[in-house]
């Protein structure tokens, strides 16, 4: 959103890195980790100290991030983006804990003859994404617990860009050398490690404007002052010459792709509950992307893998991809549910424009794919029984049942698909009782169509 970006740029040029301090969810989360990391007996100690800026690392990571965006390598950009990192942690690590708590309340409420709560499925959406989320959390715990905002000032590409702008902000925190007695209280309370109290300098590019130093200074030597626009903040970082050769860097990513673990479940089949085996995911020539994403290419280019859509999907259709080309970006799969025509949750929460807002009326006319019948899996032909589950549940009436032998009206009926009416919602694939593979599945379209 250009408006949001302009707002953040103006906010930073006026006030400094306010976004990093109180708006960015990952930044606030790091503050919580830092507070928890100090054990009760040690919380009175002041854990921070000044450290020189690692400019080569900051700009190196930013370079990788920009190259990944330009090259359309969304999975690499998602590894570095702070919003995506927090989304992964919240969706893969925190949401299951909340769901287990909900299920415990549902269990206890049921014993008390109350149905105020109901159980929800807790399942592993993607093993690679879970591992990456756990690794990200571990890194944040170590960095935030020991050094405060180290991640923000060395790894985060957004922090690097805003840090560059904040050097020219109108209001900055400064030290009055005449009042300062070099007690170091400011430096020891600075979670950005950007205060060099010996030289009375603050690195504005790393300062997140938390105001802790102003609060702790007992001599009134630190203040938040107006500075003429265009004059960069003085600081040791300005005097350090950045060696161009040191800006070159080596990156290596080794990610092990593993198949998603699916839990056996019970599904509705012709009005009764039947315990059935896990379905295997069909091999689709073109991946399915949610209505509103326009195309697989648009999704790959704009998605930051924050996984808000995965978390918001009430039908368990969206899950993080294990494909290295679009790692952690959402993909659709119909083993646990199907994309109901009246649901637009994913388009309502996407912050990056990868899934555009769409109305319920518009969604019913968007074709994201089309159903394909697999004759060898269809149980009327394999078992000689009547079925028609796909036709009964198709919301658009795109499937009709006809005799398998045209001359014999009593022969088992098989589905015939009207591709022009099919929107690719996956109801047929999800509710097909055939195992291990459905007798009907949805093939994605590279570009969505309006029907």
PDB file of N, CA and C in Angstrom, residues 88-156:
ATOM      1  N   UNK A  88       4.815 -16.171  11.031  1.00  0.00           N
ATOM      2  CA  UNK A  88       5.181 -17.589  11.103  1.00  0.00           C
ATOM      3  C   UNK A  88       5.155 -18.089  12.545  1.00  0.00           C
ATOM      4  N   UNK A  89       5.740 -17.300  13.429  1.00  0.00           N
ATOM      5  CA  UNK A  89       5.794 -17.710  14.835  1.00  0.00           C
ATOM      6  C   UNK A  89       4.389 -17.797  15.428  1.00  0.00           C
ATOM      7  N   UNK A  90       3.574 -16.782  15.168  1.00  0.00           N
ATOM      8  CA  UNK A  90       2.222 -16.752  15.727  1.00  0.00           C
ATOM      9  C   UNK A  90       1.367 -17.888  15.188  1.00  0.00           C
ATOM     10  N   UNK A  91       1.459 -18.152  13.889  1.00  0.00           N
ATOM     11  CA  UNK A  91       0.600 -19.149  13.264  1.00  0.00           C
ATOM     12  C   UNK A  91       1.035 -20.575  13.572  1.00  0.00           C
ATOM     13  N   UNK A  92       2.334 -20.826  13.556  1.00  0.00           N
ATOM     14  CA  UNK A  92       2.825 -22.196  13.705  1.00  0.00           C
ATOM     15  C   UNK A  92       3.121 -22.602  15.144  1.00  0.00           C
ATOM     16  N   UNK A  93       3.426 -21.638  16.006  1.00  0.00           N
ATOM     17  CA  UNK A  93       3.814 -21.973  17.373  1.00  0.00           C
ATOM     18  C   UNK A  93       2.792 -21.540  18.414  1.00  0.00           C
ATOM     19  N   UNK A  94       2.235 -20.347  18.264  1.00  0.00           N
ATOM     20  CA  UNK A  94       1.321 -19.836  19.281  1.00  0.00           C
ATOM     21  C   UNK A  94      -0.127 -20.262  19.051  1.00  0.00           C
ATOM     22  N   UNK A  95      -0.549 -20.305  17.798  1.00  0.00           N
ATOM     23  CA  UNK A  95      -1.942 -20.679  17.531  1.00  0.00           C
ATOM     24  C   UNK A  95      -2.283 -22.081  18.039  1.00  0.00           C
ATOM     25  N   UNK A  96      -1.418 -23.101  17.840  1.00  0.00           N
ATOM     26  CA  UNK A  96      -1.739 -24.424  18.396  1.00  0.00           C
ATOM     27  C   UNK A  96      -1.908 -24.410  19.915  1.00  0.00           C
ATOM     28  N   UNK A  97      -1.106 -23.597  20.616  1.00  0.00           N
ATOM     29  CA  UNK A  97      -1.237 -23.515  22.074  1.00  0.00           C
ATOM     30  C   UNK A  97      -2.607 -22.955  22.441  1.00  0.00           C
ATOM     31  N   UNK A  98      -3.012 -21.904  21.719  1.00  0.00           N
ATOM     32  CA  UNK A  98      -4.343 -21.323  21.962  1.00  0.00           C
ATOM     33  C   UNK A  98      -5.438 -22.346  21.656  1.00  0.00           C
ATOM     34  N   UNK A  99      -5.276 -23.115  20.579  1.00  0.00           N
ATOM     35  CA  UNK A  99      -6.283 -24.108  20.206  1.00  0.00           C
ATOM     36  C   UNK A  99      -6.370 -25.229  21.238  1.00  0.00           C
ATOM     37  N   UNK A 100      -5.222 -25.674  21.739  1.00  0.00           N
ATOM     38  CA  UNK A 100      -5.238 -26.700  22.784  1.00  0.00           C
ATOM     39  C   UNK A 100      -5.927 -26.181  24.044  1.00  0.00           C
ATOM     40  N   UNK A 101      -5.676 -24.921  24.376  1.00  0.00           N
ATOM     41  CA  UNK A 101      -6.359 -24.328  25.516  1.00  0.00           C
ATOM     42  C   UNK A 101      -7.861 -24.266  25.300  1.00  0.00           C
ATOM     43  N   UNK A 102      -8.262 -23.907  24.084  1.00  0.00           N
ATOM     44  CA  UNK A 102      -9.683 -23.878  23.739  1.00  0.00           C
ATOM     45  C   UNK A 102     -10.296 -25.268  23.847  1.00  0.00           C
ATOM     46  N   UNK A 103      -9.584 -26.282  23.361  1.00  0.00           N
ATOM     47  CA  UNK A 103     -10.094 -27.654  23.414  1.00  0.00           C
ATOM     48  C   UNK A 103     -10.216 -28.152  24.851  1.00  0.00           C
ATOM     49  N   UNK A 104      -9.287 -27.720  25.712  1.00  0.00           N
ATOM     50  CA  UNK A 104      -9.384 -28.092  27.125  1.00  0.00           C
ATOM     51  C   UNK A 104     -10.626 -27.472  27.751  1.00  0.00           C
ATOM     52  N   UNK A 105     -10.887 -26.197  27.440  1.00  0.00           N
ATOM     53  CA  UNK A 105     -12.096 -25.547  27.943  1.00  0.00           C
ATOM     54  C   UNK A 105     -13.350 -26.228  27.404  1.00  0.00           C
ATOM     55  N   UNK A 106     -13.311 -26.635  26.128  1.00  0.00           N
ATOM     56  CA  UNK A 106     -14.456 -27.329  25.537  1.00  0.00           C
ATOM     57  C   UNK A 106     -14.712 -28.657  26.243  1.00  0.00           C
ATOM     58  N   UNK A 107     -13.633 -29.349  26.570  1.00  0.00           N
ATOM     59  CA  UNK A 107     -13.752 -30.640  27.276  1.00  0.00           C
ATOM     60  C   UNK A 107     -14.366 -30.444  28.659  1.00  0.00           C
ATOM     61  N   UNK A 108     -13.863 -29.450  29.392  1.00  0.00           N
ATOM     62  CA  UNK A 108     -14.378 -29.191  30.736  1.00  0.00           C
ATOM     63  C   UNK A 108     -15.815 -28.686  30.688  1.00  0.00           C
ATOM     64  N   UNK A 109     -16.113 -27.832  29.699  1.00  0.00           N
ATOM     65  CA  UNK A 109     -17.468 -27.300  29.580  1.00  0.00           C
ATOM     66  C   UNK A 109     -18.469 -28.401  29.251  1.00  0.00           C
ATOM     67  N   UNK A 110     -18.039 -29.339  28.410  1.00  0.00           N
ATOM     68  CA  UNK A 110     -18.936 -30.443  28.045  1.00  0.00           C
ATOM     69  C   UNK A 110     -19.279 -31.290  29.266  1.00  0.00           C
ATOM     70  N   UNK A 111     -18.304 -31.469  30.154  1.00  0.00           N
ATOM     71  CA  UNK A 111     -18.559 -32.248  31.373  1.00  0.00           C
ATOM     72  C   UNK A 111     -19.545 -31.530  32.286  1.00  0.00           C
ATOM     73  N   UNK A 112     -19.635 -30.209  32.124  1.00  0.00           N
ATOM     74  CA  UNK A 112     -20.574 -29.420  32.925  1.00  0.00           C
ATOM     75  C   UNK A 112     -21.861 -29.135  32.151  1.00  0.00           C
ATOM     76  N   UNK A 113     -22.088 -29.889  31.070  1.00  0.00           N
ATOM     77  CA  UNK A 113     -23.288 -29.729  30.231  1.00  0.00           C
ATOM     78  C   UNK A 113     -23.400 -28.331  29.636  1.00  0.00           C
ATOM     79  N   UNK A 114     -22.254 -27.752  29.318  1.00  0.00           N
ATOM     80  CA  UNK A 114     -22.225 -26.449  28.658  1.00  0.00           C
ATOM     81  C   UNK A 114     -21.528 -26.601  27.311  1.00  0.00           C
ATOM     82  N   UNK A 115     -22.047 -25.892  26.317  1.00  0.00           N
ATOM     83  CA  UNK A 115     -21.458 -25.968  24.978  1.00  0.00           C
ATOM     84  C   UNK A 115     -21.044 -24.567  24.503  1.00  0.00           C
ATOM     85  N   UNK A 116     -20.540 -23.796  25.453  1.00  0.00           N
ATOM     86  CA  UNK A 116     -20.051 -22.459  25.127  1.00  0.00           C
ATOM     87  C   UNK A 116     -18.780 -22.521  24.290  1.00  0.00           C
ATOM     88  N   UNK A 117     -18.052 -23.642  24.381  1.00  0.00           N
ATOM     89  CA  UNK A 117     -16.836 -23.842  23.598  1.00  0.00           C
ATOM     90  C   UNK A 117     -16.994 -25.098  22.754  1.00  0.00           C
ATOM     91  N   UNK A 118     -16.289 -25.132  21.651  1.00  0.00           N
ATOM     92  CA  UNK A 118     -16.290 -26.334  20.820  1.00  0.00           C
ATOM     93  C   UNK A 118     -14.864 -26.635  20.385  1.00  0.00           C
ATOM     94  N   UNK A 119     -14.578 -27.903  20.185  1.00  0.00           N
ATOM     95  CA  UNK A 119     -13.223 -28.325  19.844  1.00  0.00           C
ATOM     96  C   UNK A 119     -12.864 -27.945  18.414  1.00  0.00           C
ATOM     97  N   UNK A 120     -11.604 -27.634  18.213  1.00  0.00           N
ATOM     98  CA  UNK A 120     -11.075 -27.346  16.882  1.00  0.00           C
ATOM     99  C   UNK A 120      -9.917 -28.291  16.595  1.00  0.00           C
ATOM    100  N   UNK A 121      -9.700 -28.587  15.330  1.00  0.00           N
ATOM    101  CA  UNK A 121      -8.596 -29.461  14.948  1.00  0.00           C
ATOM    102  C   UNK A 121      -7.266 -28.737  15.124  1.00  0.00           C
ATOM    103  N   UNK A 122      -6.314 -29.422  15.710  1.00  0.00           N
ATOM    104  CA  UNK A 122      -4.947 -28.910  15.820  1.00  0.00           C
ATOM    105  C   UNK A 122      -4.079 -29.801  14.942  1.00  0.00           C
ATOM    106  N   UNK A 123      -3.496 -29.224  13.916  1.00  0.00           N
ATOM    107  CA  UNK A 123      -2.741 -30.038  12.962  1.00  0.00           C
ATOM    108  C   UNK A 123      -1.510 -29.297  12.467  1.00  0.00           C
ATOM    109  N   UNK A 124      -0.548 -30.063  12.036  1.00  0.00           N
ATOM    110  CA  UNK A 124       0.704 -29.496  11.538  1.00  0.00           C
ATOM    111  C   UNK A 124       0.520 -29.151  10.071  1.00  0.00           C
ATOM    112  N   UNK A 125       0.468 -27.862   9.775  1.00  0.00           N
ATOM    113  CA  UNK A 125       0.178 -27.425   8.412  1.00  0.00           C
ATOM    114  C   UNK A 125       1.347 -27.656   7.468  1.00  0.00           C
ATOM    115  N   UNK A 126       2.563 -27.477   7.975  1.00  0.00           N
ATOM    116  CA  UNK A 126       3.756 -27.648   7.147  1.00  0.00           C
ATOM    117  C   UNK A 126       4.957 -27.847   8.057  1.00  0.00           C
ATOM    118  N   UNK A 127       5.611 -28.993   7.941  1.00  0.00           N
ATOM    119  CA  UNK A 127       6.768 -29.279   8.784  1.00  0.00           C
ATOM    120  C   UNK A 127       7.932 -28.323   8.522  1.00  0.00           C
ATOM    121  N   UNK A 128       8.303 -28.046   7.254  1.00  0.00           N
ATOM    122  CA  UNK A 128       9.398 -27.091   7.030  1.00  0.00           C
ATOM    123  C   UNK A 128       9.118 -25.712   7.621  1.00  0.00           C
ATOM    124  N   UNK A 129       7.882 -25.239   7.464  1.00  0.00           N
ATOM    125  CA  UNK A 129       7.537 -23.923   8.004  1.00  0.00           C
ATOM    126  C   UNK A 129       7.572 -23.926   9.522  1.00  0.00           C
ATOM    127  N   UNK A 130       7.143 -25.027  10.123  1.00  0.00           N
ATOM    128  CA  UNK A 130       7.199 -25.153  11.583  1.00  0.00           C
ATOM    129  C   UNK A 130       8.644 -25.091  12.075  1.00  0.00           C
ATOM    130  N   UNK A 131       9.538 -25.786  11.372  1.00  0.00           N
ATOM    131  CA  UNK A 131      10.955 -25.787  11.754  1.00  0.00           C
ATOM    132  C   UNK A 131      11.546 -24.382  11.623  1.00  0.00           C
ATOM    133  N   UNK A 132      11.214 -23.701  10.519  1.00  0.00           N
ATOM    134  CA  UNK A 132      11.723 -22.339  10.308  1.00  0.00           C
ATOM    135  C   UNK A 132      11.188 -21.394  11.385  1.00  0.00           C
ATOM    136  N   UNK A 133       9.905 -21.535  11.726  1.00  0.00           N
ATOM    137  CA  UNK A 133       9.316 -20.686  12.767  1.00  0.00           C
ATOM    138  C   UNK A 133       9.996 -20.926  14.112  1.00  0.00           C
ATOM    139  N   UNK A 134      10.249 -22.200  14.437  1.00  0.00           N
ATOM    140  CA  UNK A 134      10.907 -22.524  15.702  1.00  0.00           C
ATOM    141  C   UNK A 134      12.334 -21.978  15.734  1.00  0.00           C
ATOM    142  N   UNK A 135      13.038 -22.092  14.598  1.00  0.00           N
ATOM    143  CA  UNK A 135      14.407 -21.568  14.521  1.00  0.00           C
ATOM    144  C   UNK A 135      14.413 -20.046  14.651  1.00  0.00           C
ATOM    145  N   UNK A 136      13.437 -19.388  14.010  1.00  0.00           N
ATOM    146  CA  UNK A 136      13.332 -17.925  14.111  1.00  0.00           C
ATOM    147  C   UNK A 136      13.098 -17.493  15.552  1.00  0.00           C
ATOM    148  N   UNK A 137      12.197 -18.204  16.230  1.00  0.00           N
ATOM    149  CA  UNK A 137      11.920 -17.880  17.629  1.00  0.00           C
ATOM    150  C   UNK A 137      13.162 -18.081  18.494  1.00  0.00           C
ATOM    151  N   UNK A 138      13.892 -19.165  18.245  1.00  0.00           N
ATOM    152  CA  UNK A 138      15.104 -19.435  19.024  1.00  0.00           C
ATOM    153  C   UNK A 138      16.132 -18.317  18.847  1.00  0.00           C
ATOM    154  N   UNK A 139      16.302 -17.856  17.610  1.00  0.00           N
ATOM    155  CA  UNK A 139      17.244 -16.764  17.343  1.00  0.00           C
ATOM    156  C   UNK A 139      16.806 -15.493  18.064  1.00  0.00           C
ATOM    157  N   UNK A 140      15.514 -15.198  18.009  1.00  0.00           N
ATOM    158  CA  UNK A 140      15.001 -13.991  18.664  1.00  0.00           C
ATOM    159  C   UNK A 140      15.159 -14.068  20.178  1.00  0.00           C
ATOM    160  N   UNK A 141      14.915 -15.245  20.745  1.00  0.00           N
ATOM    161  CA  UNK A 141      15.051 -15.412  22.195  1.00  0.00           C
ATOM    162  C   UNK A 141      16.484 -15.127  22.632  1.00  0.00           C
ATOM    163  N   UNK A 142      17.442 -15.665  21.875  1.00  0.00           N
ATOM    164  CA  UNK A 142      18.854 -15.465  22.223  1.00  0.00           C
ATOM    165  C   UNK A 142      19.256 -14.002  22.048  1.00  0.00           C
ATOM    166  N   UNK A 143      18.927 -13.432  20.886  1.00  0.00           N
ATOM    167  CA  UNK A 143      19.345 -12.055  20.604  1.00  0.00           C
ATOM    168  C   UNK A 143      18.651 -11.043  21.512  1.00  0.00           C
ATOM    169  N   UNK A 144      17.337 -11.184  21.663  1.00  0.00           N
ATOM    170  CA  UNK A 144      16.594 -10.221  22.483  1.00  0.00           C
ATOM    171  C   UNK A 144      16.926 -10.378  23.957  1.00  0.00           C
ATOM    172  N   UNK A 145      17.079 -11.616  24.406  1.00  0.00           N
ATOM    173  CA  UNK A 145      17.378 -11.850  25.813  1.00  0.00           C
ATOM    174  C   UNK A 145      18.727 -11.305  26.232  1.00  0.00           C
ATOM    175  N   UNK A 146      19.686 -11.337  25.314  1.00  0.00           N
ATOM    176  CA  UNK A 146      21.045 -10.902  25.661  1.00  0.00           C
ATOM    177  C   UNK A 146      21.328  -9.453  25.270  1.00  0.00           C
ATOM    178  N   UNK A 147      20.807  -9.038  24.106  1.00  0.00           N
ATOM    179  CA  UNK A 147      21.221  -7.734  23.569  1.00  0.00           C
ATOM    180  C   UNK A 147      20.075  -6.841  23.124  1.00  0.00           C
ATOM    181  N   UNK A 148      18.845  -7.142  23.500  1.00  0.00           N
ATOM    182  CA  UNK A 148      17.735  -6.273  23.134  1.00  0.00           C
ATOM    183  C   UNK A 148      17.379  -6.318  21.659  1.00  0.00           C
ATOM    184  N   UNK A 149      17.507  -5.191  20.974  1.00  0.00           N
ATOM    185  CA  UNK A 149      17.055  -5.080  19.587  1.00  0.00           C
ATOM    186  C   UNK A 149      18.169  -5.397  18.573  1.00  0.00           C
ATOM    187  N   UNK A 150      18.972  -6.391  18.832  1.00  0.00           N
ATOM    188  CA  UNK A 150      20.046  -6.750  17.896  1.00  0.00           C
ATOM    189  C   UNK A 150      19.485  -7.138  16.535  1.00  0.00           C
ATOM    190  N   UNK A 151      18.392  -7.888  16.536  1.00  0.00           N
ATOM    191  CA  UNK A 151      17.785  -8.309  15.267  1.00  0.00           C
ATOM    192  C   UNK A 151      17.373  -7.089  14.450  1.00  0.00           C
ATOM    193  N   UNK A 152      16.763  -6.114  15.100  1.00  0.00           N
ATOM    194  CA  UNK A 152      16.282  -4.924  14.394  1.00  0.00           C
ATOM    195  C   UNK A 152      17.420  -4.138  13.755  1.00  0.00           C
ATOM    196  N   UNK A 153      18.592  -4.161  14.381  1.00  0.00           N
ATOM    197  CA  UNK A 153      19.699  -3.313  13.937  1.00  0.00           C
ATOM    198  C   UNK A 153      20.801  -4.046  13.184  1.00  0.00           C
ATOM    199  N   UNK A 154      20.608  -5.333  12.935  1.00  0.00           N
ATOM    200  CA  UNK A 154      21.626  -6.066  12.169  1.00  0.00           C
ATOM    201  C   UNK A 154      21.040  -6.918  11.054  1.00  0.00           C
ATOM    202  N   UNK A 155      19.817  -7.419  11.245  1.00  0.00           N
ATOM    203  CA  UNK A 155      19.238  -8.366  10.288  1.00  0.00           C
ATOM    204  C   UNK A 155      18.032  -7.788   9.560  1.00  0.00           C
ATOM    205  N   UNK A 156      17.168  -7.107  10.280  1.00  0.00           N
ATOM    206  CA  UNK A 156      15.894  -6.650   9.707  1.00  0.00           C
ATOM    207  C   UNK A 156      16.107  -5.648   8.565  1.00  0.00           C
TER     208      UNK A 156
END
